[in-house]
């Protein structure tokens, strides 16, 4: 299993519009129904950090996530999302795919 993490920074005053875009287009429901997706969540920052939202999803494999990223439906929506994001300081979003690490497995007895 891998976990995708997408950090979003909405333009000032656009956080609600970003959340509405996800709700109105059923982005998370569509992701959850996509082959290989185990679950997806949209999180809102409450501490006033640089990110306003995180999108976290679990996938069977990195290839499953790559297929989601490359999906034409998702690609068509990305322009609408980009219009809501702050483009200063290196760009509006940062993403990554991570695998779970079992620290016990690397211990040498």
PDB file of C-alpha atoms in Angstrom:
ATOM      1  CA  UNK A   1       0.000   0.000   0.000  1.00  0.00           C
ATOM      2  CA  UNK A   2       1.098   3.575  -0.705  1.00  0.00           C
ATOM      3  CA  UNK A   3      -0.283   6.914   0.457  1.00  0.00           C
ATOM      4  CA  UNK A   4      -0.535   9.979  -1.749  1.00  0.00           C
ATOM      5  CA  UNK A   5      -0.299  13.379  -0.066  1.00  0.00           C
ATOM      6  CA  UNK A   6      -1.231  16.545  -1.927  1.00  0.00           C
ATOM      7  CA  UNK A   7      -0.678  19.887  -0.186  1.00  0.00           C
ATOM      8  CA  UNK A   8      -2.899  22.707  -1.451  1.00  0.00           C
ATOM      9  CA  UNK A   9      -2.656  26.423  -0.712  1.00  0.00           C
ATOM     10  CA  UNK A  10      -5.830  28.244  -1.694  1.00  0.00           C
ATOM     11  CA  UNK A  11      -5.625  31.886  -2.738  1.00  0.00           C
ATOM     12  CA  UNK A  12      -6.830  34.195   0.049  1.00  0.00           C
ATOM     13  CA  UNK A  13     -10.597  33.930   0.331  1.00  0.00           C
ATOM     14  CA  UNK A  14     -10.835  30.842  -1.914  1.00  0.00           C
ATOM     15  CA  UNK A  15     -10.679  28.026   0.656  1.00  0.00           C
ATOM     16  CA  UNK A  16     -14.471  27.638   0.602  1.00  0.00           C
ATOM     17  CA  UNK A  17     -14.503  27.591  -3.189  1.00  0.00           C
ATOM     18  CA  UNK A  18     -11.819  24.878  -3.167  1.00  0.00           C
ATOM     19  CA  UNK A  19     -13.925  22.752  -0.825  1.00  0.00           C
ATOM     20  CA  UNK A  20     -17.021  23.410  -2.946  1.00  0.00           C
ATOM     21  CA  UNK A  21     -15.164  22.280  -6.067  1.00  0.00           C
ATOM     22  CA  UNK A  22     -14.320  18.978  -4.380  1.00  0.00           C
ATOM     23  CA  UNK A  23     -17.926  18.562  -3.189  1.00  0.00           C
ATOM     24  CA  UNK A  24     -19.698  19.721  -6.356  1.00  0.00           C
ATOM     25  CA  UNK A  25     -17.632  17.470  -8.608  1.00  0.00           C
ATOM     26  CA  UNK A  26     -17.535  14.489  -6.237  1.00  0.00           C
ATOM     27  CA  UNK A  27     -13.757  14.345  -6.446  1.00  0.00           C
ATOM     28  CA  UNK A  28     -13.248  12.198  -3.348  1.00  0.00           C
ATOM     29  CA  UNK A  29     -16.130   9.847  -4.187  1.00  0.00           C
ATOM     30  CA  UNK A  30     -14.744   9.398  -7.679  1.00  0.00           C
ATOM     31  CA  UNK A  31     -11.251   8.742  -6.312  1.00  0.00           C
ATOM     32  CA  UNK A  32     -12.613   6.187  -3.821  1.00  0.00           C
ATOM     33  CA  UNK A  33     -14.362   4.367  -6.686  1.00  0.00           C
ATOM     34  CA  UNK A  34     -11.226   4.416  -8.845  1.00  0.00           C
ATOM     35  CA  UNK A  35      -9.506   1.011  -9.153  1.00  0.00           C
ATOM     36  CA  UNK A  36      -6.814   0.631  -6.510  1.00  0.00           C
ATOM     37  CA  UNK A  37      -7.998   3.432  -4.210  1.00  0.00           C
ATOM     38  CA  UNK A  38      -8.594   2.325  -0.634  1.00  0.00           C
ATOM     39  CA  UNK A  39      -9.794   5.691   0.675  1.00  0.00           C
ATOM     40  CA  UNK A  40      -9.398   9.446   0.243  1.00  0.00           C
ATOM     41  CA  UNK A  41      -9.821  12.463   2.491  1.00  0.00           C
ATOM     42  CA  UNK A  42      -9.730  16.252   2.178  1.00  0.00           C
ATOM     43  CA  UNK A  43      -8.372  17.954   5.289  1.00  0.00           C
ATOM     44  CA  UNK A  44      -8.629  21.667   6.144  1.00  0.00           C
ATOM     45  CA  UNK A  45      -5.827  23.368   8.085  1.00  0.00           C
ATOM     46  CA  UNK A  46      -6.832  24.881  11.415  1.00  0.00           C
ATOM     47  CA  UNK A  47      -3.451  26.227  12.495  1.00  0.00           C
ATOM     48  CA  UNK A  48      -2.904  28.947   9.896  1.00  0.00           C
ATOM     49  CA  UNK A  49       0.089  27.229   8.299  1.00  0.00           C
ATOM     50  CA  UNK A  50       1.181  27.709   4.709  1.00  0.00           C
ATOM     51  CA  UNK A  51      -1.093  24.938   3.412  1.00  0.00           C
ATOM     52  CA  UNK A  52      -4.846  25.409   3.549  1.00  0.00           C
ATOM     53  CA  UNK A  53      -5.723  21.798   2.670  1.00  0.00           C
ATOM     54  CA  UNK A  54      -4.287  18.308   2.344  1.00  0.00           C
ATOM     55  CA  UNK A  55      -5.639  15.549   0.156  1.00  0.00           C
ATOM     56  CA  UNK A  56      -4.585  12.150   1.460  1.00  0.00           C
ATOM     57  CA  UNK A  57      -5.438   8.874  -0.235  1.00  0.00           C
ATOM     58  CA  UNK A  58      -4.374   5.267   0.165  1.00  0.00           C
ATOM     59  CA  UNK A  59      -3.697   3.176  -2.932  1.00  0.00           C
ATOM     60  CA  UNK A  60      -2.913  -0.478  -3.539  1.00  0.00           C
ATOM     61  CA  UNK A  61       0.147   0.494  -5.603  1.00  0.00           C
ATOM     62  CA  UNK A  62       1.972   3.569  -6.867  1.00  0.00           C
ATOM     63  CA  UNK A  63       0.861   2.565 -10.374  1.00  0.00           C
ATOM     64  CA  UNK A  64      -2.796   2.812  -9.278  1.00  0.00           C
ATOM     65  CA  UNK A  65      -2.185   6.359  -8.073  1.00  0.00           C
ATOM     66  CA  UNK A  66      -0.370   7.214 -11.319  1.00  0.00           C
ATOM     67  CA  UNK A  67      -3.416   6.013 -13.299  1.00  0.00           C
ATOM     68  CA  UNK A  68      -5.603   8.325 -11.181  1.00  0.00           C
ATOM     69  CA  UNK A  69      -3.269  11.273 -11.817  1.00  0.00           C
ATOM     70  CA  UNK A  70      -3.340  10.516 -15.551  1.00  0.00           C
ATOM     71  CA  UNK A  71      -7.128  10.031 -15.713  1.00  0.00           C
ATOM     72  CA  UNK A  72      -8.649  12.430 -18.300  1.00  0.00           C
ATOM     73  CA  UNK A  73     -11.535  13.364 -15.960  1.00  0.00           C
ATOM     74  CA  UNK A  74      -9.117  14.416 -13.236  1.00  0.00           C
ATOM     75  CA  UNK A  75      -6.942  16.250 -15.730  1.00  0.00           C
ATOM     76  CA  UNK A  76      -9.963  18.212 -17.020  1.00  0.00           C
ATOM     77  CA  UNK A  77     -10.764  19.368 -13.478  1.00  0.00           C
ATOM     78  CA  UNK A  78      -7.186  20.382 -12.648  1.00  0.00           C
ATOM     79  CA  UNK A  79      -7.505  23.742 -14.437  1.00  0.00           C
ATOM     80  CA  UNK A  80     -10.474  24.706 -12.253  1.00  0.00           C
ATOM     81  CA  UNK A  81      -8.542  23.701  -9.168  1.00  0.00           C
ATOM     82  CA  UNK A  82      -5.434  25.601 -10.260  1.00  0.00           C
ATOM     83  CA  UNK A  83      -7.502  28.786 -10.641  1.00  0.00           C
ATOM     84  CA  UNK A  84      -8.247  28.657  -6.888  1.00  0.00           C
ATOM     85  CA  UNK A  85      -4.657  28.134  -5.759  1.00  0.00           C
ATOM     86  CA  UNK A  86      -2.017  30.606  -4.637  1.00  0.00           C
ATOM     87  CA  UNK A  87       0.820  30.560  -7.154  1.00  0.00           C
ATOM     88  CA  UNK A  88       3.392  32.523  -5.116  1.00  0.00           C
ATOM     89  CA  UNK A  89       6.348  31.088  -3.213  1.00  0.00           C
ATOM     90  CA  UNK A  90       7.124  28.131  -5.428  1.00  0.00           C
ATOM     91  CA  UNK A  91       3.699  27.097  -6.577  1.00  0.00           C
ATOM     92  CA  UNK A  92       0.279  26.223  -5.256  1.00  0.00           C
ATOM     93  CA  UNK A  93       0.625  22.533  -4.543  1.00  0.00           C
ATOM     94  CA  UNK A  94       3.127  19.909  -3.572  1.00  0.00           C
ATOM     95  CA  UNK A  95       2.516  16.213  -3.813  1.00  0.00           C
ATOM     96  CA  UNK A  96       4.191  12.946  -3.072  1.00  0.00           C
ATOM     97  CA  UNK A  97       3.601   9.223  -2.808  1.00  0.00           C
ATOM     98  CA  UNK A  98       4.839   7.440   0.284  1.00  0.00           C
ATOM     99  CA  UNK A  99       5.067   3.875   1.446  1.00  0.00           C
ATOM    100  CA  UNK A 100       4.568   2.766   5.021  1.00  0.00           C
ATOM    101  CA  UNK A 101       7.685   1.978   6.984  1.00  0.00           C
ATOM    102  CA  UNK A 102       7.780  -0.557   9.775  1.00  0.00           C
ATOM    103  CA  UNK A 103      10.568   0.645  12.072  1.00  0.00           C
ATOM    104  CA  UNK A 104      10.601  -2.747  13.797  1.00  0.00           C
ATOM    105  CA  UNK A 105      11.561  -4.448  10.531  1.00  0.00           C
ATOM    106  CA  UNK A 106      14.797  -2.465  10.295  1.00  0.00           C
ATOM    107  CA  UNK A 107      15.933  -3.150  13.877  1.00  0.00           C
ATOM    108  CA  UNK A 108      18.984  -5.374  14.102  1.00  0.00           C
ATOM    109  CA  UNK A 109      19.066  -7.653  17.125  1.00  0.00           C
TER     110      UNK A 109
END
